[in-house]
Amino acid sequence: MTNGFELHQGTLPLLVSMPHPGTQLTPAIAAALTPRALRLEDTDWHIPRLYQPIRALGASVLSANYSRYVVDLNRPADDKPLYSTATTGLFPATFFDGEPLFNAGQEPDEAMKAAILQQLWQPYHQALMQELTRLRDTFGYALLWDAHSIKSVVPRLFDGKLPDLNFGTADGASCAPDLSAALLARCEAFPHYTRVLNGRFKGGYITRHYGDPQQHIHAVQLEVAQCCYMDEEQFTWSEEKSERFRELLIALINTALEWGERHLRR
């Protein structure tokens, strides 16, 4: 397997984690996927491009190269479910809508899963922890922003249309409550976009595992409805939508950084 991620080390106390924008497949997985699955429709499309202005501000960025159909980096290594409702696991076997990803009888075996866990999952999480530690040692604290997107309508996962902005803080455990309050307050200047805190998406493994306010690491997951910045059916980038949405995204990141400067700077 080639390198499973790209890490850019920035100059701010902020790490943006992107576990699901990857589109690479291992040869064995590629040969076993159904024709529909080869379109990789459940990818967090264009997230590195969407967050490019945040990287330019000085954020560290950790971005996965491999598809979530190979391994879901936002699930625990023991694959314990994160939600009681419908979801997908560490080694997804179905689309978000429940249809099979793999041709019958061609799902990854245990040996393949163990190799993927060792070669892709573990290095990503090692890099994530090392970068958070570097930032905390440098600044006295670290902010972790877990960046995701999803189609705005997925009936198996949630009813109706998803809010545009879905903030997750593990029901308040992964960051200080006044940080999430500040982010929601900042959204009020952008009434075109709907938002919710700890709704259907409360934060996955990364947010829940690494967010540790007592150790000066504050984590927030943002799940963005893809209609905000792209064509959800064709998976194509929209310059008009993304330009408008980036104004809000930059405002949110600056709000988090300003909060950290006021409350956590040593």
mmCIF file of C-alpha atoms in Angstrom:
data_model
loop_
_atom_site.group_PDB
_atom_site.id
_atom_site.type_symbol
_atom_site.label_atom_id
_atom_site.label_comp_id
_atom_site.label_asym_id
_atom_site.label_seq_id
_atom_site.Cartn_x
_atom_site.Cartn_y
_atom_site.Cartn_z
ATOM 1 C CA MET A 1 0.000 0.000 0.000
ATOM 2 C CA THR A 2 1.185 3.505 -0.758
ATOM 3 C CA ASN A 3 1.235 6.250 1.856
ATOM 4 C CA GLY A 4 -2.144 6.308 3.552
ATOM 5 C CA PHE A 5 -2.271 10.011 4.373
ATOM 6 C CA GLU A 6 -0.820 13.453 3.793
ATOM 7 C CA LEU A 7 0.221 15.606 6.757
ATOM 8 C CA HIS A 8 0.856 19.329 6.466
ATOM 9 C CA GLN A 9 2.265 20.852 9.648
ATOM 10 C CA GLY A 10 1.033 24.386 10.168
ATOM 11 C CA THR A 11 1.784 27.285 12.481
ATOM 12 C CA LEU A 12 -1.496 27.550 14.414
ATOM 13 C CA PRO A 13 -2.748 25.511 17.414
ATOM 14 C CA LEU A 14 -5.245 23.865 15.053
ATOM 15 C CA LEU A 15 -5.286 20.463 13.370
ATOM 16 C CA VAL A 16 -7.915 19.723 10.726
ATOM 17 C CA SER A 17 -8.433 15.968 10.417
ATOM 18 C CA MET A 18 -9.956 14.624 7.191
ATOM 19 C CA PRO A 19 -10.510 10.863 7.486
ATOM 20 C CA HIS A 20 -12.895 10.376 4.541
ATOM 21 C CA PRO A 21 -11.883 12.311 1.385
ATOM 22 C CA GLY A 22 -9.640 9.535 0.037
ATOM 23 C CA THR A 23 -10.374 7.727 -3.220
ATOM 24 C CA GLN A 24 -7.512 5.226 -3.458
ATOM 25 C CA LEU A 25 -8.318 1.511 -3.292
ATOM 26 C CA THR A 26 -6.143 -1.513 -2.726
ATOM 27 C CA PRO A 27 -6.105 -3.844 -5.775
ATOM 28 C CA ALA A 28 -7.961 -6.552 -3.857
ATOM 29 C CA ILE A 29 -10.703 -4.178 -2.695
ATOM 30 C CA ALA A 30 -11.055 -2.629 -6.154
ATOM 31 C CA ALA A 31 -11.525 -6.077 -7.700
ATOM 32 C CA ALA A 32 -14.208 -7.021 -5.173
ATOM 33 C CA LEU A 33 -16.408 -3.908 -5.214
ATOM 34 C CA THR A 34 -19.650 -3.777 -7.173
ATOM 35 C CA PRO A 35 -19.806 -1.465 -10.203
ATOM 36 C CA ARG A 36 -21.865 0.987 -8.172
ATOM 37 C CA ALA A 37 -19.331 0.940 -5.328
ATOM 38 C CA LEU A 38 -16.493 1.836 -7.698
ATOM 39 C CA ARG A 39 -18.078 5.295 -7.988
ATOM 40 C CA LEU A 40 -17.137 5.788 -4.295
ATOM 41 C CA GLU A 41 -20.330 7.735 -3.744
ATOM 42 C CA ASP A 42 -20.031 7.849 0.066
ATOM 43 C CA THR A 43 -16.757 9.794 -0.107
ATOM 44 C CA ASP A 44 -16.457 13.137 1.708
ATOM 45 C CA TRP A 45 -15.973 14.776 -1.668
ATOM 46 C CA HIS A 46 -13.628 17.766 -2.135
ATOM 47 C CA ILE A 47 -13.016 18.321 1.583
ATOM 48 C CA PRO A 48 -9.281 19.159 1.165
ATOM 49 C CA ARG A 49 -10.215 21.683 -1.524
ATOM 50 C CA LEU A 50 -12.991 23.158 0.613
ATOM 51 C CA TYR A 51 -10.586 23.638 3.515
ATOM 52 C CA GLN A 52 -7.692 24.988 1.428
ATOM 53 C CA PRO A 53 -8.195 28.544 2.812
ATOM 54 C CA ILE A 54 -7.961 27.119 6.341
ATOM 55 C CA ARG A 55 -4.662 25.475 5.497
ATOM 56 C CA ALA A 56 -3.519 28.804 4.056
ATOM 57 C CA LEU A 57 -4.332 30.468 7.382
ATOM 58 C CA GLY A 58 -1.742 28.200 9.029
ATOM 59 C CA ALA A 59 -3.690 25.144 10.175
ATOM 60 C CA SER A 60 -2.144 21.696 10.238
ATOM 61 C CA VAL A 61 -4.029 19.315 7.944
ATOM 62 C CA LEU A 62 -4.122 15.517 8.075
ATOM 63 C CA SER A 63 -5.914 14.024 5.071
ATOM 64 C CA ALA A 64 -6.526 10.344 4.271
ATOM 65 C CA ASN A 65 -5.670 9.046 0.809
ATOM 66 C CA TYR A 66 -7.590 5.759 0.873
ATOM 67 C CA SER A 67 -11.339 5.392 0.511
ATOM 68 C CA ARG A 68 -13.517 4.679 3.519
ATOM 69 C CA TYR A 69 -14.536 1.548 1.577
ATOM 70 C CA VAL A 70 -11.064 0.206 2.428
ATOM 71 C CA VAL A 71 -11.180 1.245 6.103
ATOM 72 C CA ASP A 72 -13.106 3.868 8.040
ATOM 73 C CA LEU A 73 -10.546 5.867 9.991
ATOM 74 C CA ASN A 74 -13.294 7.435 12.105
ATOM 75 C CA ARG A 75 -14.210 4.110 13.719
ATOM 76 C CA PRO A 76 -12.436 2.441 16.664
ATOM 77 C CA ALA A 77 -10.010 -0.392 15.981
ATOM 78 C CA ASP A 78 -12.273 -2.814 17.873
ATOM 79 C CA ASP A 79 -15.214 -1.747 15.653
ATOM 80 C CA LYS A 80 -17.599 -1.123 18.541
ATOM 81 C CA PRO A 81 -20.672 0.746 17.219
ATOM 82 C CA LEU A 82 -20.697 4.497 17.818
ATOM 83 C CA TYR A 83 -24.435 4.911 17.255
ATOM 84 C CA SER A 84 -27.465 2.825 18.173
ATOM 85 C CA THR A 85 -29.083 3.818 14.877
ATOM 86 C CA ALA A 86 -28.053 2.628 11.400
ATOM 87 C CA THR A 87 -24.386 3.195 10.646
ATOM 88 C CA THR A 88 -21.367 1.635 8.934
ATOM 89 C CA GLY A 89 -18.379 0.022 10.606
ATOM 90 C CA LEU A 90 -14.597 -0.043 10.570
ATOM 91 C CA PHE A 91 -14.623 -2.155 7.405
ATOM 92 C CA PRO A 92 -17.818 -1.044 5.654
ATOM 93 C CA ALA A 93 -19.791 -3.773 3.915
ATOM 94 C CA THR A 94 -22.705 -1.602 2.744
ATOM 95 C CA PHE A 95 -23.447 1.801 1.285
ATOM 96 C CA PHE A 96 -25.076 4.363 3.541
ATOM 97 C CA ASP A 97 -28.398 3.153 2.105
ATOM 98 C CA GLY A 98 -27.731 -0.440 3.170
ATOM 99 C CA GLU A 99 -26.968 -2.000 -0.222
ATOM 100 C CA PRO A 100 -23.882 -4.273 -0.400
ATOM 101 C CA LEU A 101 -20.549 -2.772 -1.423
ATOM 102 C CA PHE A 102 -18.956 -6.044 -2.417
ATOM 103 C CA ASN A 103 -19.757 -8.712 -4.955
ATOM 104 C CA ALA A 104 -21.198 -11.789 -3.239
ATOM 105 C CA GLY A 105 -18.552 -13.782 -1.417
ATOM 106 C CA GLN A 106 -15.760 -11.244 -2.072
ATOM 107 C CA GLU A 107 -15.766 -9.273 1.190
ATOM 108 C CA PRO A 108 -12.309 -8.761 2.785
ATOM 109 C CA ASP A 109 -11.184 -11.688 4.931
ATOM 110 C CA GLU A 110 -9.724 -11.357 8.425
ATOM 111 C CA ALA A 111 -6.110 -11.438 7.226
ATOM 112 C CA MET A 112 -6.759 -8.595 4.794
ATOM 113 C CA LYS A 113 -8.517 -6.571 7.475
ATOM 114 C CA ALA A 114 -5.623 -7.060 9.891
ATOM 115 C CA ALA A 115 -3.124 -5.868 7.281
ATOM 116 C CA ILE A 116 -5.221 -2.786 6.471
ATOM 117 C CA LEU A 117 -5.593 -1.966 10.146
ATOM 118 C CA GLN A 118 -1.827 -2.127 10.624
ATOM 119 C CA GLN A 119 -0.821 -0.334 7.425
ATOM 120 C CA LEU A 120 -3.510 2.369 7.140
ATOM 121 C CA TRP A 121 -5.558 2.830 10.322
ATOM 122 C CA GLN A 122 -2.726 2.765 12.850
ATOM 123 C CA PRO A 123 -0.367 5.154 10.977
ATOM 124 C CA TYR A 124 -3.153 7.723 10.531
ATOM 125 C CA HIS A 125 -3.967 7.725 14.217
ATOM 126 C CA GLN A 126 -0.324 7.769 15.210
ATOM 127 C CA ALA A 127 0.205 10.849 13.029
ATOM 128 C CA LEU A 128 -2.921 12.474 14.453
ATOM 129 C CA MET A 129 -1.816 11.984 18.057
ATOM 130 C CA GLN A 130 1.741 13.099 17.359
ATOM 131 C CA GLU A 131 0.574 16.303 15.690
ATOM 132 C CA LEU A 132 -1.874 17.087 18.483
ATOM 133 C CA THR A 133 0.922 16.540 20.997
ATOM 134 C CA ARG A 134 3.248 18.816 19.028
ATOM 135 C CA LEU A 135 0.652 21.572 18.938
ATOM 136 C CA ARG A 136 -0.165 21.260 22.624
ATOM 137 C CA ASP A 137 3.521 21.282 23.557
ATOM 138 C CA THR A 138 4.064 24.370 21.404
ATOM 139 C CA PHE A 139 0.983 26.415 22.313
ATOM 140 C CA GLY A 140 -0.185 24.930 25.602
ATOM 141 C CA TYR A 141 -3.352 23.613 23.960
ATOM 142 C CA ALA A 142 -4.593 22.132 20.687
ATOM 143 C CA LEU A 143 -7.819 22.501 18.738
ATOM 144 C CA LEU A 144 -8.925 19.494 16.683
ATOM 145 C CA TRP A 145 -11.440 20.075 13.887
ATOM 146 C CA ASP A 146 -12.688 16.833 12.345
ATOM 147 C CA ALA A 147 -13.888 17.712 8.843
ATOM 148 C CA HIS A 148 -16.648 15.690 7.161
ATOM 149 C CA SER A 149 -19.417 15.965 4.586
ATOM 150 C CA ILE A 150 -22.353 13.829 3.509
ATOM 151 C CA LYS A 151 -25.308 13.920 1.136
ATOM 152 C CA SER A 152 -28.107 16.007 2.574
ATOM 153 C CA VAL A 153 -30.677 13.217 2.152
ATOM 154 C CA VAL A 154 -29.836 9.659 3.296
ATOM 155 C CA PRO A 155 -33.105 8.078 4.525
ATOM 156 C CA ARG A 156 -31.451 5.081 6.177
ATOM 157 C CA LEU A 157 -29.289 7.325 8.375
ATOM 158 C CA PHE A 158 -31.648 10.192 9.195
ATOM 159 C CA ASP A 159 -35.140 11.490 8.474
ATOM 160 C CA GLY A 160 -35.739 14.275 6.005
ATOM 161 C CA LYS A 161 -33.018 16.667 4.945
ATOM 162 C CA LEU A 162 -29.914 17.064 7.098
ATOM 163 C CA PRO A 163 -29.116 20.537 8.501
ATOM 164 C CA ASP A 164 -26.334 22.273 6.592
ATOM 165 C CA LEU A 165 -23.985 22.349 9.580
ATOM 166 C CA ASN A 166 -23.892 19.436 12.001
ATOM 167 C CA PHE A 167 -21.576 20.125 14.932
ATOM 168 C CA GLY A 168 -20.610 17.172 17.111
ATOM 169 C CA THR A 169 -18.913 17.355 20.491
ATOM 170 C CA ALA A 170 -19.815 13.939 21.942
ATOM 171 C CA ASP A 171 -22.702 15.572 23.808
ATOM 172 C CA GLY A 172 -20.321 18.161 25.256
ATOM 173 C CA ALA A 173 -17.520 15.822 26.328
ATOM 174 C CA SER A 174 -14.955 16.606 23.612
ATOM 175 C CA CYS A 175 -14.613 20.374 24.068
ATOM 176 C CA ALA A 176 -15.472 23.177 26.439
ATOM 177 C CA PRO A 177 -19.170 24.103 26.189
ATOM 178 C CA ASP A 178 -18.403 27.770 25.593
ATOM 179 C CA LEU A 179 -16.435 26.831 22.464
ATOM 180 C CA SER A 180 -19.428 25.091 20.880
ATOM 181 C CA ALA A 181 -21.638 27.966 22.040
ATOM 182 C CA ALA A 182 -19.312 30.451 20.332
ATOM 183 C CA LEU A 183 -19.443 28.476 17.094
ATOM 184 C CA LEU A 184 -23.242 28.365 17.085
ATOM 185 C CA ALA A 185 -23.398 32.064 17.869
ATOM 186 C CA ARG A 186 -21.113 32.820 14.920
ATOM 187 C CA CYS A 187 -23.533 30.991 12.627
ATOM 188 C CA GLU A 188 -26.206 33.553 13.376
ATOM 189 C CA ALA A 189 -24.486 35.955 10.989
ATOM 190 C CA PHE A 190 -25.102 33.405 8.205
ATOM 191 C CA PRO A 191 -28.862 32.705 8.469
ATOM 192 C CA HIS A 192 -28.950 31.032 5.066
ATOM 193 C CA TYR A 193 -27.358 27.928 6.610
ATOM 194 C CA THR A 194 -29.185 25.707 9.075
ATOM 195 C CA ARG A 195 -27.273 24.134 11.963
ATOM 196 C CA VAL A 196 -27.534 21.758 14.894
ATOM 197 C CA LEU A 197 -25.306 20.691 17.773
ATOM 198 C CA ASN A 198 -25.094 16.984 18.679
ATOM 199 C CA GLY A 199 -27.995 16.001 16.468
ATOM 200 C CA ARG A 200 -27.759 12.900 14.280
ATOM 201 C CA PHE A 201 -23.966 13.296 14.190
ATOM 202 C CA LYS A 202 -22.384 13.703 17.618
ATOM 203 C CA GLY A 203 -18.803 13.089 16.531
ATOM 204 C CA GLY A 204 -17.170 9.822 15.571
ATOM 205 C CA TYR A 205 -14.219 7.997 17.058
ATOM 206 C CA ILE A 206 -11.734 10.784 16.365
ATOM 207 C CA THR A 207 -13.754 13.442 18.162
ATOM 208 C CA ARG A 208 -14.670 11.163 21.054
ATOM 209 C CA HIS A 209 -11.233 9.625 21.513
ATOM 210 C CA TYR A 210 -8.958 12.641 21.102
ATOM 211 C CA GLY A 211 -11.141 15.407 22.495
ATOM 212 C CA ASP A 212 -9.911 15.797 26.072
ATOM 213 C CA PRO A 213 -10.530 19.251 27.545
ATOM 214 C CA GLN A 214 -8.825 18.299 30.822
ATOM 215 C CA GLN A 215 -5.644 17.693 28.822
ATOM 216 C CA HIS A 216 -6.130 20.931 26.836
ATOM 217 C CA ILE A 217 -7.256 19.264 23.609
ATOM 218 C CA HIS A 218 -10.637 20.508 22.396
ATOM 219 C CA ALA A 219 -12.262 18.611 19.512
ATOM 220 C CA VAL A 220 -15.223 19.494 17.290
ATOM 221 C CA GLN A 221 -16.604 17.496 14.381
ATOM 222 C CA LEU A 222 -18.312 19.373 11.575
ATOM 223 C CA GLU A 223 -20.449 17.311 9.204
ATOM 224 C CA VAL A 224 -21.415 19.526 6.261
ATOM 225 C CA ALA A 225 -24.341 18.778 3.968
ATOM 226 C CA GLN A 226 -22.748 18.461 0.549
ATOM 227 C CA CYS A 227 -25.407 20.595 -1.103
ATOM 228 C CA CYS A 228 -23.652 23.554 0.533
ATOM 229 C CA TYR A 229 -20.645 23.407 -1.786
ATOM 230 C CA MET A 230 -21.106 20.828 -4.565
ATOM 231 C CA ASP A 231 -23.491 18.907 -6.808
ATOM 232 C CA GLU A 232 -24.517 15.946 -4.663
ATOM 233 C CA GLU A 233 -25.595 13.732 -7.550
ATOM 234 C CA GLN A 234 -22.639 14.283 -9.883
ATOM 235 C CA PHE A 235 -20.068 14.709 -7.079
ATOM 236 C CA THR A 236 -18.782 17.839 -8.798
ATOM 237 C CA TRP A 237 -17.402 20.983 -7.195
ATOM 238 C CA SER A 238 -19.471 24.180 -7.336
ATOM 239 C CA GLU A 239 -17.385 27.326 -7.362
ATOM 240 C CA GLU A 240 -20.412 29.526 -6.615
ATOM 241 C CA LYS A 241 -21.655 27.458 -3.676
ATOM 242 C CA SER A 242 -18.215 26.843 -2.213
ATOM 243 C CA GLU A 243 -17.168 30.486 -2.382
ATOM 244 C CA ARG A 244 -20.193 31.478 -0.316
ATOM 245 C CA PHE A 245 -19.819 28.591 2.115
ATOM 246 C CA ARG A 246 -16.129 29.261 2.675
ATOM 247 C CA GLU A 247 -17.007 32.645 4.159
ATOM 248 C CA LEU A 248 -18.837 30.842 6.942
ATOM 249 C CA LEU A 249 -16.144 28.183 7.288
ATOM 250 C CA ILE A 250 -13.391 30.769 7.700
ATOM 251 C CA ALA A 251 -15.523 32.639 10.225
ATOM 252 C CA LEU A 252 -16.018 29.451 12.240
ATOM 253 C CA ILE A 253 -12.326 28.582 12.261
ATOM 254 C CA ASN A 254 -11.398 32.120 13.289
ATOM 255 C CA THR A 255 -13.988 31.929 16.066
ATOM 256 C CA ALA A 256 -12.390 28.731 17.387
ATOM 257 C CA LEU A 257 -8.918 30.249 17.216
ATOM 258 C CA GLU A 258 -10.033 33.440 18.939
ATOM 259 C CA TRP A 259 -11.711 31.377 21.645
ATOM 260 C CA GLY A 260 -8.514 29.428 22.185
ATOM 261 C CA GLU A 261 -6.459 32.593 22.388
ATOM 262 C CA ARG A 262 -8.757 34.075 25.017
ATOM 263 C CA HIS A 263 -9.304 30.992 27.153
ATOM 264 C CA LEU A 264 -6.331 28.685 26.739
ATOM 265 C CA ARG A 265 -3.213 30.617 25.732
ATOM 266 C CA ARG A 266 -0.542 30.149 28.335
#
